[in-house]
Amino acid sequence: MKRIATDIFTFENLRNNDCLYVDKTKYIWEIAKSEGSFFLSRPRRFGKSLLLSTFKAFFQGKKDLFKGLEIERLAPEAWETYPVIHLDLASGSSYEGVGAIEEKIKLQLRDAAISLDVEIESSRPSTMLHDLIFFAYQKYQKQVVVLVDEYDKPILDSMSKPYINDVLELMAGFYQELKSANDKERFVFITGVTKFAHVSLFSGSNNPTDLTRNKNYATMLGYTEDELRANFAEHIEETAKELETTPDVLLAYMKQYYNGMRFVSRCESVYNPVSVGKLFVNQRFDNYWIATGTPRFLLNMVKDNPFRLQDLTREWVADENDDKYDLNELDLRSVAFQSGYLSIAEWKRVSLTEWKIRYDFPNREIRDSWYKNVLTTKPHTYGLLMPLIISLPEALDDKNVESFMDKVCYFFSGIPYENAGEITEGYFRNHLRTLFCLFGIPNQCEIMEASQRVDIVAQTAKMALVFELKMLSKDEADPESKKTLLLNEALEQLRQKGYAEKYKNESEEVHSVGIVFDEKTRKVVCWKSL
């Protein structure tokens, strides 16, 4: 059984250490046989660095590394070699100003010059890149291959910083040199999380071919269901045995936790490769995504915007292939999609020329990561939650509805007024679900039962709670009478519709709970269980 490496991210090291490698080389050959420039956007820690290092090994002619892989059958017997410039802009910190970013890029360029045995003397990154390409082309009498990993990292790290315009100017000049040297370039491949309109890379002529939403490369990164089963069969057996379950049950849980990443509509979804690897190495399910480095600018956007989850996951929007964004008009849904927190969940044709898509969280791991990150952007709320981390799940296991609801009431009493945003029943439902997800309590939201909607369900093997939510208007003339009326309405609805019936065979106890929230105070004003 081949070892799974979670700390090796280069193709050459994986192959030399005989580690498990899911063969994606058919894509390498399909792209590399064409001359030109290419761009691919994918979330961080999703295999972009491995992809670029595979291109590097191919263009360096290291054919022995590809023995037994698909490209060996597809590619000609003789592989032509080229000088390769490989820049990784994700390495090091970019939070120390434009000067630090400039020095980091210059260091990368100097290292590339040493590896190609050429000398560059300029002190400006753009001129250094120009000279590096020119001298490598002159020395080897061949066009140059340029690979740029995480091209946008310096920009993303500088979002909301006073020096952001200086960084944009620096990077625009840098990438302009990359475009202007196209006659000396055999192949250029650039990766990143976002596609910004502010850098010259995506403006004017010679724009790179964008593969981000190309259906032919939708599964180039990540693992398909077939790839998972074919490549990890022994690890699936071993992990299932360790977890005292069957391979089929393990695979069902893996699909729920780690699959669902879809970047192109009408295409197959893929598993998060980092999470799959860590699951098999650690032999336990965990939220590995939250440790992959959520872009700081995304959390700042969440902090500065009202928390309206339903806007991100319920609306049908146009399926557009132009993912180029303006820094001054960033859309939270689009940024969350490119960062990996949202995936294309559904699609439908609305006319001969137009499709609509709906985004949603790809899987449980990423959904839980989102909730946890949202709460950590609100320190006061998060601080109030800390005492509940152990006792809230225990209340479910103890079948103690009163204790559980006391903690729910406490949670809502601590949400700062200024973070509330627009108040609807959806606001309370989203925060309630956030609370459950933070503590790992299995839950479902707005479930359709016989054409009726169940607001939210929290469920374990010990106890299930089925909730019906009502909101007391801030303009109510007689709030005391109205809250009682609303509570009775919620309980009667739970009674008549029989929402709890389906859960009686799944949990030892099932309780229906009516809750009334106050729009004005943002608190629970009354509740009762059946």
Short mmCIF file of C-alpha atoms in Angstrom, two decimals:
data_model
loop_
_atom_site.label_atom_id
_atom_site.label_comp_id
_atom_site.label_asym_id
_atom_site.label_seq_id
_atom_site.Cartn_x
_atom_site.Cartn_y
_atom_site.Cartn_z
CA MET A 1 0.00 0.00 0.00
CA LYS A 2 1.54 3.29 -1.12
CA ARG A 3 2.07 6.02 1.44
CA ILE A 4 -0.15 9.11 1.30
CA ALA A 5 1.98 12.23 1.68
CA THR A 6 0.23 15.21 3.24
CA ASP A 7 3.45 17.21 3.53
CA ILE A 8 4.86 16.79 0.00
CA PHE A 9 3.45 19.06 -2.70
CA THR A 10 5.78 18.57 -5.65
CA PHE A 11 5.39 15.93 -8.32
CA GLU A 12 9.07 15.02 -8.37
CA ASN A 13 9.23 14.39 -4.63
CA LEU A 14 6.01 12.37 -4.67
CA ARG A 15 7.30 10.11 -7.41
CA ASN A 16 10.82 9.77 -6.03
CA ASN A 17 9.42 8.80 -2.62
CA ASP A 18 7.00 6.30 -4.21
CA CYS A 19 3.98 8.09 -2.71
CA LEU A 20 0.44 7.64 -3.93
CA TYR A 21 -0.27 9.86 -6.95
CA VAL A 22 -3.66 10.11 -8.62
CA ASP A 23 -2.83 10.18 -12.34
CA LYS A 24 -3.86 13.52 -13.85
CA THR A 25 -1.23 13.51 -16.58
CA LYS A 26 -3.75 13.24 -19.42
CA TYR A 27 -4.60 16.87 -18.62
CA ILE A 28 -0.91 17.80 -18.51
CA TRP A 29 -0.40 16.49 -22.03
CA GLU A 30 -3.61 17.98 -23.39
CA ILE A 31 -2.64 21.48 -22.21
CA ALA A 32 1.14 21.31 -22.64
CA LYS A 33 1.04 20.24 -26.27
CA SER A 34 -0.50 23.63 -27.08
CA GLU A 35 1.63 26.77 -27.07
CA GLY A 36 0.33 29.82 -25.23
CA SER A 37 -0.64 31.14 -21.81
CA PHE A 38 -3.17 29.57 -19.46
CA PHE A 39 -4.85 30.55 -16.20
CA LEU A 40 -6.64 28.42 -13.60
CA SER A 41 -8.44 29.58 -10.47
CA ARG A 42 -9.00 27.14 -7.63
CA PRO A 43 -9.17 27.45 -3.81
CA ARG A 44 -6.01 27.30 -1.75
CA ARG A 45 -4.60 23.91 -0.91
CA PHE A 46 -6.45 22.25 -3.76
CA GLY A 47 -3.56 20.85 -5.78
CA LYS A 48 -2.44 23.87 -7.80
CA SER A 49 1.18 23.61 -6.66
CA LEU A 50 1.30 19.91 -7.50
CA LEU A 51 -0.13 20.69 -10.94
CA LEU A 52 2.54 23.29 -11.69
CA SER A 53 5.35 21.06 -10.44
CA THR A 54 4.07 18.34 -12.80
CA PHE A 55 4.25 20.76 -15.72
CA LYS A 56 7.75 21.67 -14.58
CA ALA A 57 8.92 18.05 -14.58
CA PHE A 58 7.37 17.49 -18.01
CA PHE A 59 9.03 20.51 -19.64
CA GLN A 60 12.35 19.63 -18.01
CA GLY A 61 12.12 16.28 -19.76
CA LYS A 62 12.16 14.13 -16.60
CA LYS A 63 10.49 11.26 -18.35
CA ASP A 64 11.44 8.64 -15.74
CA LEU A 65 9.12 10.36 -13.24
CA PHE A 66 6.14 9.66 -15.54
CA LYS A 67 6.77 5.96 -15.98
CA GLY A 68 3.50 4.03 -15.92
CA LEU A 69 1.33 7.15 -16.10
CA GLU A 70 -1.16 8.07 -18.82
CA ILE A 71 1.11 10.67 -20.41
CA GLU A 72 3.67 7.98 -21.20
CA ARG A 73 1.18 6.50 -23.65
CA LEU A 74 0.00 9.83 -25.05
CA ALA A 75 3.20 11.83 -25.47
CA PRO A 76 5.86 11.25 -28.17
CA GLU A 77 8.79 9.03 -27.28
CA ALA A 78 11.23 11.95 -27.31
CA TRP A 79 10.38 14.81 -24.95
CA GLU A 80 11.78 18.23 -25.82
CA THR A 81 13.18 20.13 -22.85
CA TYR A 82 12.88 23.85 -22.15
CA PRO A 83 14.29 26.32 -19.60
CA VAL A 84 11.68 26.63 -16.83
CA ILE A 85 11.04 29.67 -14.61
CA HIS A 86 8.93 28.59 -11.63
CA LEU A 87 7.70 31.30 -9.24
CA ASP A 88 5.69 30.58 -6.08
CA LEU A 89 4.18 33.83 -4.81
CA ALA A 90 2.43 32.06 -1.92
CA SER A 91 5.68 31.51 -0.05
CA GLY A 92 6.51 33.85 2.79
CA SER A 93 4.46 36.65 4.31
CA SER A 94 2.95 39.53 2.33
CA TYR A 95 1.60 41.47 5.31
CA GLU A 96 4.58 43.77 5.84
CA GLY A 97 4.06 46.34 3.10
CA VAL A 98 4.86 46.72 -0.57
CA GLY A 99 8.61 46.72 0.15
CA ALA A 100 8.46 43.25 1.70
CA ILE A 101 6.38 41.95 -1.21
CA GLU A 102 8.87 43.37 -3.69
CA GLU A 103 11.80 41.73 -1.90
CA LYS A 104 10.02 38.39 -1.84
CA ILE A 105 9.45 38.49 -5.59
CA LYS A 106 13.05 39.53 -6.21
CA LEU A 107 14.28 36.60 -4.13
CA GLN A 108 12.17 34.22 -6.21
CA LEU A 109 13.57 35.69 -9.42
CA ARG A 110 17.16 35.42 -8.18
CA ASP A 111 16.63 31.77 -7.25
CA ALA A 112 15.17 31.12 -10.71
CA ALA A 113 18.19 32.82 -12.31
CA ILE A 114 20.59 30.64 -10.31
CA SER A 115 18.74 27.47 -11.33
CA LEU A 116 19.05 28.49 -15.00
CA ASP A 117 22.65 29.67 -14.62
CA VAL A 118 21.98 33.19 -15.88
CA GLU A 119 22.76 36.57 -14.31
CA ILE A 120 20.25 39.36 -13.77
CA GLU A 121 21.33 42.67 -12.26
CA SER A 122 18.26 44.93 -12.19
CA SER A 123 16.70 45.92 -8.86
CA ARG A 124 13.09 46.15 -10.12
CA PRO A 125 10.96 42.97 -10.23
CA SER A 126 9.45 43.76 -13.63
CA THR A 127 12.85 44.40 -15.22
CA MET A 128 14.31 41.35 -13.49
CA LEU A 129 11.58 39.17 -14.99
CA HIS A 130 12.17 40.67 -18.42
CA ASP A 131 15.91 40.04 -18.17
CA LEU A 132 15.44 36.53 -16.80
CA ILE A 133 13.23 35.51 -19.73
CA PHE A 134 15.49 37.22 -22.29
CA PHE A 135 18.78 35.80 -20.98
CA ALA A 136 17.36 32.29 -20.54
CA TYR A 137 16.02 32.44 -24.10
CA GLN A 138 19.41 33.67 -25.35
CA LYS A 139 21.46 31.13 -23.36
CA TYR A 140 19.48 28.02 -24.28
CA GLN A 141 18.31 29.18 -27.72
CA LYS A 142 14.85 27.99 -26.82
CA GLN A 143 11.61 29.55 -25.77
CA VAL A 144 11.03 29.67 -22.02
CA VAL A 145 8.37 28.01 -19.86
CA VAL A 146 6.99 30.25 -17.08
CA LEU A 147 4.95 28.84 -14.18
CA VAL A 148 3.46 31.25 -11.61
CA ASP A 149 1.78 29.77 -8.53
CA GLU A 150 -0.74 31.86 -6.52
CA TYR A 151 -0.18 34.96 -8.66
CA ASP A 152 -2.71 36.95 -6.59
CA LYS A 153 -1.39 36.19 -3.09
CA PRO A 154 0.38 39.57 -2.68
CA ILE A 155 -2.83 41.36 -3.70
CA LEU A 156 -5.10 39.32 -1.43
CA ASP A 157 -2.77 39.82 1.53
CA SER A 158 -2.85 43.58 0.95
CA MET A 159 -6.62 43.98 0.78
CA SER A 160 -7.82 46.79 3.08
CA LYS A 161 -4.21 47.87 3.62
CA PRO A 162 -3.16 51.48 2.96
CA TYR A 163 -0.53 50.28 0.49
CA ILE A 164 -2.91 48.22 -1.71
CA ASN A 165 -2.62 50.63 -4.67
CA ASP A 166 1.17 50.40 -4.54
CA VAL A 167 0.92 46.60 -4.59
CA LEU A 168 -1.47 46.71 -7.56
CA GLU A 169 0.92 48.97 -9.43
CA LEU A 170 3.85 46.66 -8.64
CA MET A 171 2.02 43.52 -9.78
CA ALA A 172 0.54 45.17 -12.88
CA GLY A 173 4.02 46.13 -14.07
CA PHE A 174 5.34 42.67 -13.25
CA TYR A 175 2.66 40.82 -15.21
CA GLN A 176 2.86 43.26 -18.10
CA GLU A 177 6.43 42.09 -18.66
CA LEU A 178 5.20 38.51 -18.65
CA LYS A 179 2.70 39.33 -21.40
CA SER A 180 5.09 41.41 -23.48
CA ALA A 181 7.62 38.58 -23.72
CA ASN A 182 5.21 36.09 -25.30
CA ASP A 183 7.38 35.63 -28.40
CA LYS A 184 10.08 34.16 -26.15
CA GLU A 185 7.68 31.94 -24.19
CA ARG A 186 6.81 28.39 -25.17
CA PHE A 187 4.26 27.95 -22.39
CA VAL A 188 2.91 29.99 -19.48
CA PHE A 189 0.64 28.64 -16.74
CA ILE A 190 -0.66 30.85 -13.93
CA THR A 191 -2.74 29.83 -10.92
CA GLY A 192 -4.55 31.81 -8.26
CA VAL A 193 -7.69 32.06 -6.18
CA THR A 194 -9.15 35.10 -7.90
CA LYS A 195 -9.12 36.80 -11.28
CA PHE A 196 -8.61 40.53 -10.74
CA ALA A 197 -9.32 43.20 -13.33
CA HIS A 198 -6.68 45.45 -11.77
CA VAL A 199 -3.60 43.63 -13.01
CA SER A 200 -2.45 43.82 -16.62
CA LEU A 201 -2.53 40.03 -16.85
CA PHE A 202 -6.25 40.10 -17.75
CA SER A 203 -6.42 43.34 -19.75
CA GLY A 204 -5.43 44.31 -23.24
CA SER A 205 -4.18 41.72 -25.71
CA ASN A 206 -2.48 38.37 -25.09
CA ASN A 207 -4.78 37.43 -22.22
CA PRO A 208 -4.18 33.90 -20.94
CA THR A 209 -6.72 31.23 -21.84
CA ASP A 210 -8.90 30.81 -18.74
CA LEU A 211 -9.48 27.15 -17.84
CA THR A 212 -11.33 27.92 -14.60
CA ARG A 213 -14.83 27.24 -15.93
CA ASN A 214 -13.81 25.01 -18.85
CA LYS A 215 -15.78 21.76 -18.61
CA ASN A 216 -12.89 19.78 -20.13
CA TYR A 217 -10.78 20.56 -17.06
CA ALA A 218 -13.49 20.63 -14.39
CA THR A 219 -12.01 17.59 -12.60
CA MET A 220 -8.33 18.26 -13.26
CA LEU A 221 -7.86 19.11 -9.58
CA GLY A 222 -9.54 17.18 -6.77
CA TYR A 223 -10.64 13.55 -6.90
CA THR A 224 -13.68 12.19 -8.71
CA GLU A 225 -15.68 9.35 -7.17
CA ASP A 226 -14.08 6.84 -9.56
CA GLU A 227 -10.57 8.14 -8.83
CA LEU A 228 -11.17 7.86 -5.10
CA ARG A 229 -12.33 4.26 -5.28
CA ALA A 230 -9.65 3.17 -7.77
CA ASN A 231 -6.63 4.81 -6.12
CA PHE A 232 -7.45 4.55 -2.42
CA ALA A 233 -9.04 1.08 -2.22
CA GLU A 234 -6.54 -0.26 0.33
CA HIS A 235 -6.69 2.90 2.42
CA ILE A 236 -10.49 2.73 2.39
CA GLU A 237 -10.38 -0.85 3.68
CA GLU A 238 -7.83 -0.02 6.37
CA THR A 239 -9.60 3.14 7.57
CA ALA A 240 -12.99 1.40 7.64
CA LYS A 241 -11.48 -1.33 9.80
CA GLU A 242 -9.94 1.24 12.16
CA LEU A 243 -13.29 3.04 12.49
CA GLU A 244 -15.12 -0.26 12.98
CA THR A 245 -17.38 0.18 10.00
CA THR A 246 -17.70 -1.07 6.42
CA PRO A 247 -16.08 0.47 3.33
CA ASP A 248 -19.53 1.38 1.96
CA VAL A 249 -20.48 3.26 5.12
CA LEU A 250 -17.09 5.00 5.18
CA LEU A 251 -17.50 6.10 1.57
CA ALA A 252 -21.00 7.43 2.27
CA TYR A 253 -19.64 9.56 5.11
CA MET A 254 -16.71 10.73 2.98
CA LYS A 255 -19.11 11.90 0.30
CA GLN A 256 -21.06 13.88 2.87
CA TYR A 257 -17.96 15.40 4.46
CA TYR A 258 -15.51 16.01 1.61
CA ASN A 259 -17.19 15.75 -1.81
CA GLY A 260 -19.35 18.32 -3.58
CA MET A 261 -16.69 20.71 -4.89
CA ARG A 262 -18.01 21.75 -8.30
CA PHE A 263 -16.48 24.67 -10.19
CA VAL A 264 -18.25 24.16 -13.53
CA SER A 265 -21.98 23.65 -13.93
CA ARG A 266 -23.24 20.44 -15.51
CA CYS A 267 -20.00 18.68 -14.54
CA GLU A 268 -19.06 16.11 -11.92
CA SER A 269 -18.16 17.25 -8.42
CA VAL A 270 -14.83 16.34 -6.80
CA TYR A 271 -13.44 15.56 -3.37
CA ASN A 272 -11.11 17.96 -1.56
CA PRO A 273 -7.71 16.23 -2.05
CA VAL A 274 -6.12 17.59 1.13
CA SER A 275 -9.01 16.47 3.32
CA VAL A 276 -9.09 12.99 1.75
CA GLY A 277 -5.37 12.55 2.35
CA LYS A 278 -5.57 13.67 5.97
CA LEU A 279 -8.57 11.44 6.64
CA PHE A 280 -6.68 8.34 5.53
CA VAL A 281 -3.47 9.35 7.32
CA ASN A 282 -5.19 10.25 10.62
CA GLN A 283 -7.94 7.65 10.21
CA ARG A 284 -10.59 9.92 11.65
CA PHE A 285 -13.10 12.42 10.31
CA ASP A 286 -12.28 16.00 11.13
CA ASN A 287 -12.66 19.50 9.79
CA TYR A 288 -9.36 19.79 7.92
CA TRP A 289 -10.48 22.63 5.65
CA ILE A 290 -10.44 25.28 8.37
CA ALA A 291 -6.66 24.79 8.70
CA THR A 292 -5.99 25.41 4.98
CA GLY A 293 -5.82 29.16 5.37
CA THR A 294 -9.05 31.02 4.70
CA PRO A 295 -8.21 34.26 2.87
CA ARG A 296 -8.15 37.07 5.41
CA PHE A 297 -9.94 39.43 3.04
CA LEU A 298 -12.92 37.06 2.90
CA LEU A 299 -13.29 37.12 6.68
CA ASN A 300 -13.09 40.91 6.58
CA MET A 301 -15.92 40.94 4.06
CA VAL A 302 -18.00 38.71 6.34
CA LYS A 303 -17.30 41.01 9.27
CA ASP A 304 -18.36 44.08 7.31
CA ASN A 305 -21.54 42.57 5.83
CA PRO A 306 -24.79 41.51 7.51
CA PHE A 307 -24.89 37.77 8.08
CA ARG A 308 -27.47 36.66 5.51
CA LEU A 309 -26.70 33.07 4.63
CA GLN A 310 -29.88 32.67 2.62
CA ASP A 311 -28.70 35.26 0.09
CA LEU A 312 -25.64 33.13 -0.68
CA THR A 313 -27.27 29.73 -1.01
CA ARG A 314 -30.85 30.15 -2.17
CA GLU A 315 -30.91 32.62 -5.01
CA TRP A 316 -30.67 31.47 -8.62
CA VAL A 317 -28.14 33.60 -10.47
CA ALA A 318 -26.83 33.78 -14.03
CA ASP A 319 -24.18 31.19 -14.91
CA GLU A 320 -21.45 33.50 -16.14
CA ASN A 321 -17.97 32.45 -17.17
CA ASP A 322 -16.36 35.84 -16.57
CA ASP A 323 -14.80 35.57 -13.14
CA LYS A 324 -12.82 38.81 -13.33
CA TYR A 325 -13.46 40.98 -10.28
CA ASP A 326 -13.07 44.62 -9.43
CA LEU A 327 -11.55 45.29 -6.01
CA ASN A 328 -14.06 48.06 -5.42
CA GLU A 329 -17.08 45.89 -6.22
CA LEU A 330 -16.33 42.52 -4.68
CA ASP A 331 -19.36 40.31 -4.19
CA LEU A 332 -19.37 38.05 -1.13
CA ARG A 333 -20.96 35.13 -2.96
CA SER A 334 -18.43 35.27 -5.81
CA VAL A 335 -15.49 35.52 -3.42
CA ALA A 336 -16.83 32.67 -1.28
CA PHE A 337 -17.17 30.56 -4.44
CA GLN A 338 -13.62 31.19 -5.61
CA SER A 339 -12.30 30.63 -2.09
CA GLY A 340 -13.94 27.21 -1.99
CA TYR A 341 -16.68 27.88 0.55
CA LEU A 342 -19.45 27.70 -2.03
CA SER A 343 -19.96 25.28 -4.89
CA ILE A 344 -22.34 25.05 -7.83
CA ALA A 345 -25.15 22.94 -6.37
CA GLU A 346 -27.84 23.08 -9.07
CA TRP A 347 -28.39 24.43 -12.56
CA LYS A 348 -31.33 24.93 -14.91
CA ARG A 349 -31.88 26.24 -18.41
CA VAL A 350 -34.08 29.34 -18.56
CA SER A 351 -33.77 29.97 -22.29
CA LEU A 352 -31.91 28.69 -25.32
CA THR A 353 -28.94 30.89 -24.47
CA GLU A 354 -29.13 31.26 -20.67
CA TRP A 355 -28.54 28.98 -17.70
CA LYS A 356 -29.11 29.74 -14.03
CA ILE A 357 -27.16 28.22 -11.16
CA ARG A 358 -27.60 28.00 -7.40
CA TYR A 359 -24.65 27.96 -5.03
CA ASP A 360 -24.47 26.06 -1.75
CA PHE A 361 -21.90 24.70 0.66
CA PRO A 362 -20.20 21.72 -1.01
CA ASN A 363 -20.14 19.51 2.05
CA ARG A 364 -20.33 19.35 5.81
CA GLU A 365 -16.66 20.12 6.37
CA ILE A 366 -16.77 23.40 4.48
CA ARG A 367 -20.17 24.39 5.85
CA ASP A 368 -18.89 23.99 9.41
CA SER A 369 -15.70 25.90 8.54
CA TRP A 370 -17.79 28.79 7.29
CA TYR A 371 -19.85 28.98 10.46
CA LYS A 372 -16.79 28.82 12.68
CA ASN A 373 -14.98 31.49 10.68
CA VAL A 374 -18.04 33.75 10.75
CA LEU A 375 -18.25 33.51 14.50
CA THR A 376 -14.55 34.18 15.02
CA THR A 377 -14.97 37.47 13.12
CA LYS A 378 -17.32 38.55 15.93
CA PRO A 379 -15.14 38.25 19.06
CA HIS A 380 -17.83 39.27 21.56
CA THR A 381 -20.23 36.61 20.34
CA TYR A 382 -17.51 33.98 20.18
CA GLY A 383 -16.41 34.78 23.73
CA LEU A 384 -19.92 34.23 25.02
CA LEU A 385 -20.03 30.84 23.33
CA MET A 386 -16.93 29.40 24.93
CA PRO A 387 -18.64 28.16 28.15
CA LEU A 388 -21.19 26.31 26.00
CA ILE A 389 -18.78 24.23 23.97
CA ILE A 390 -19.04 21.19 26.22
CA SER A 391 -22.43 21.61 27.83
CA LEU A 392 -24.62 22.24 24.77
CA PRO A 393 -24.06 18.82 23.15
CA GLU A 394 -24.30 17.21 26.59
CA ALA A 395 -27.81 18.61 27.00
CA LEU A 396 -28.89 16.68 23.91
CA ASP A 397 -27.23 13.49 25.09
CA ASP A 398 -28.88 13.93 28.51
CA LYS A 399 -32.26 14.47 26.80
CA ASN A 400 -32.58 17.72 28.73
CA VAL A 401 -34.66 20.13 26.64
CA GLU A 402 -34.70 22.83 29.34
CA SER A 403 -30.93 22.89 29.67
CA PHE A 404 -30.52 22.97 25.90
CA MET A 405 -32.94 25.87 25.48
CA ASP A 406 -31.38 27.81 28.35
CA LYS A 407 -28.13 27.79 26.40
CA VAL A 408 -29.88 28.78 23.18
CA CYS A 409 -31.44 31.76 24.97
CA TYR A 410 -28.06 32.67 26.42
CA PHE A 411 -26.51 32.58 22.96
CA PHE A 412 -29.02 35.02 21.48
CA SER A 413 -28.73 37.35 24.45
CA GLY A 414 -25.05 37.86 23.61
CA ILE A 415 -25.23 38.77 19.91
CA PRO A 416 -24.15 42.42 19.61
CA TYR A 417 -26.83 44.74 18.28
CA GLU A 418 -24.59 46.30 15.65
CA ASN A 419 -23.86 42.94 14.01
CA ALA A 420 -27.49 42.04 13.44
CA GLY A 421 -28.18 43.39 9.95
CA GLU A 422 -31.71 43.08 8.57
CA ILE A 423 -33.92 41.11 10.91
CA THR A 424 -36.15 38.34 9.56
CA GLU A 425 -37.02 34.85 10.73
CA GLY A 426 -34.15 33.77 8.50
CA TYR A 427 -31.75 35.78 10.67
CA PHE A 428 -32.68 33.76 13.77
CA ARG A 429 -32.74 30.49 11.86
CA ASN A 430 -29.24 31.10 10.46
CA HIS A 431 -27.76 31.99 13.84
CA LEU A 432 -29.42 28.97 15.44
CA ARG A 433 -27.92 26.72 12.81
CA THR A 434 -24.55 28.42 13.25
CA LEU A 435 -24.70 27.57 16.94
CA PHE A 436 -25.41 23.91 16.22
CA CYS A 437 -22.69 23.64 13.58
CA LEU A 438 -20.10 25.24 15.83
CA PHE A 439 -20.54 22.46 18.36
CA GLY A 440 -20.85 19.65 15.85
CA ILE A 441 -24.55 19.03 16.44
CA PRO A 442 -26.08 17.40 13.32
CA ASN A 443 -28.81 19.64 11.95
CA GLN A 444 -30.94 20.38 8.92
CA CYS A 445 -32.54 23.64 7.92
CA GLU A 446 -35.83 24.39 6.09
CA ILE A 447 -36.70 20.78 5.28
CA MET A 448 -39.69 20.25 3.04
CA GLU A 449 -42.17 17.73 4.49
CA ALA A 450 -45.36 17.07 2.49
CA SER A 451 -45.25 20.56 0.96
CA GLN A 452 -44.66 22.11 4.38
CA ARG A 453 -41.42 23.56 5.67
CA VAL A 454 -39.74 22.54 8.91
CA ASP A 455 -37.65 25.48 10.12
CA ILE A 456 -34.74 23.57 11.65
CA VAL A 457 -34.00 20.20 13.25
CA ALA A 458 -31.16 19.32 15.66
CA GLN A 459 -30.72 15.61 16.02
CA THR A 460 -28.57 12.99 17.70
CA ALA A 461 -29.26 9.32 18.43
CA LYS A 462 -30.39 10.33 21.92
CA MET A 463 -32.73 13.23 21.14
CA ALA A 464 -34.13 15.20 18.21
CA LEU A 465 -35.51 18.72 18.51
CA VAL A 466 -37.85 19.98 15.79
CA PHE A 467 -38.15 23.79 15.83
CA GLU A 468 -40.82 26.16 14.57
CA LEU A 469 -39.73 29.80 14.73
CA LYS A 470 -41.90 32.91 15.01
CA MET A 471 -40.87 36.57 15.20
CA LEU A 472 -42.48 39.25 17.35
CA SER A 473 -42.57 42.50 15.35
CA LYS A 474 -40.84 45.51 16.88
CA ASP A 475 -43.94 47.59 16.05
CA GLU A 476 -46.38 45.33 17.91
CA ALA A 477 -48.79 47.41 20.05
CA ASP A 478 -49.43 44.64 22.62
CA PRO A 479 -46.23 42.52 22.67
CA GLU A 480 -47.18 40.41 25.69
CA SER A 481 -50.41 39.16 24.15
CA LYS A 482 -48.88 38.80 20.72
CA LYS A 483 -45.93 36.68 21.86
CA THR A 484 -48.32 34.25 23.54
CA LEU A 485 -50.40 34.09 20.38
CA LEU A 486 -47.32 33.46 18.24
CA LEU A 487 -46.08 30.71 20.55
CA ASN A 488 -49.45 28.98 20.43
CA GLU A 489 -49.46 29.27 16.64
CA ALA A 490 -46.03 27.64 16.46
CA LEU A 491 -47.08 24.78 18.75
CA GLU A 492 -50.34 24.24 16.88
CA GLN A 493 -48.48 24.13 13.58
CA LEU A 494 -46.05 21.54 15.00
CA ARG A 495 -49.01 19.53 16.30
CA GLN A 496 -51.12 19.62 13.16
CA LYS A 497 -48.36 19.04 10.65
CA GLY A 498 -46.74 16.24 12.66
CA TYR A 499 -43.24 17.38 11.76
CA ALA A 500 -41.68 15.27 14.50
CA GLU A 501 -43.13 11.93 13.37
CA LYS A 502 -40.37 11.02 10.91
CA TYR A 503 -37.67 11.39 13.60
CA LYS A 504 -39.23 9.01 16.13
CA ASN A 505 -37.51 6.02 14.56
CA GLU A 506 -34.15 7.80 14.44
CA SER A 507 -33.78 9.17 17.99
CA GLU A 508 -34.70 7.85 21.43
CA GLU A 509 -36.68 11.02 22.19
CA VAL A 510 -38.24 13.62 19.90
CA HIS A 511 -39.52 17.01 21.03
CA SER A 512 -41.25 19.74 19.06
CA VAL A 513 -40.19 23.22 20.19
CA GLY A 514 -41.90 26.52 19.42
CA ILE A 515 -39.70 29.62 19.79
CA VAL A 516 -40.66 33.28 19.60
CA PHE A 517 -37.92 35.84 18.90
CA ASP A 518 -38.17 39.57 19.40
CA GLU A 519 -37.24 41.61 16.33
CA LYS A 520 -36.36 44.60 18.50
CA THR A 521 -34.16 42.97 21.17
CA ARG A 522 -32.90 40.04 19.01
CA LYS A 523 -33.59 37.70 21.92
CA VAL A 524 -35.76 34.68 22.64
CA VAL A 525 -38.85 36.01 24.44
CA CYS A 526 -40.55 32.66 25.02
CA TRP A 527 -40.42 28.99 24.06
CA LYS A 528 -42.25 25.77 24.84
CA SER A 529 -41.83 22.12 23.91
CA LEU A 530 -44.35 19.37 23.20
#
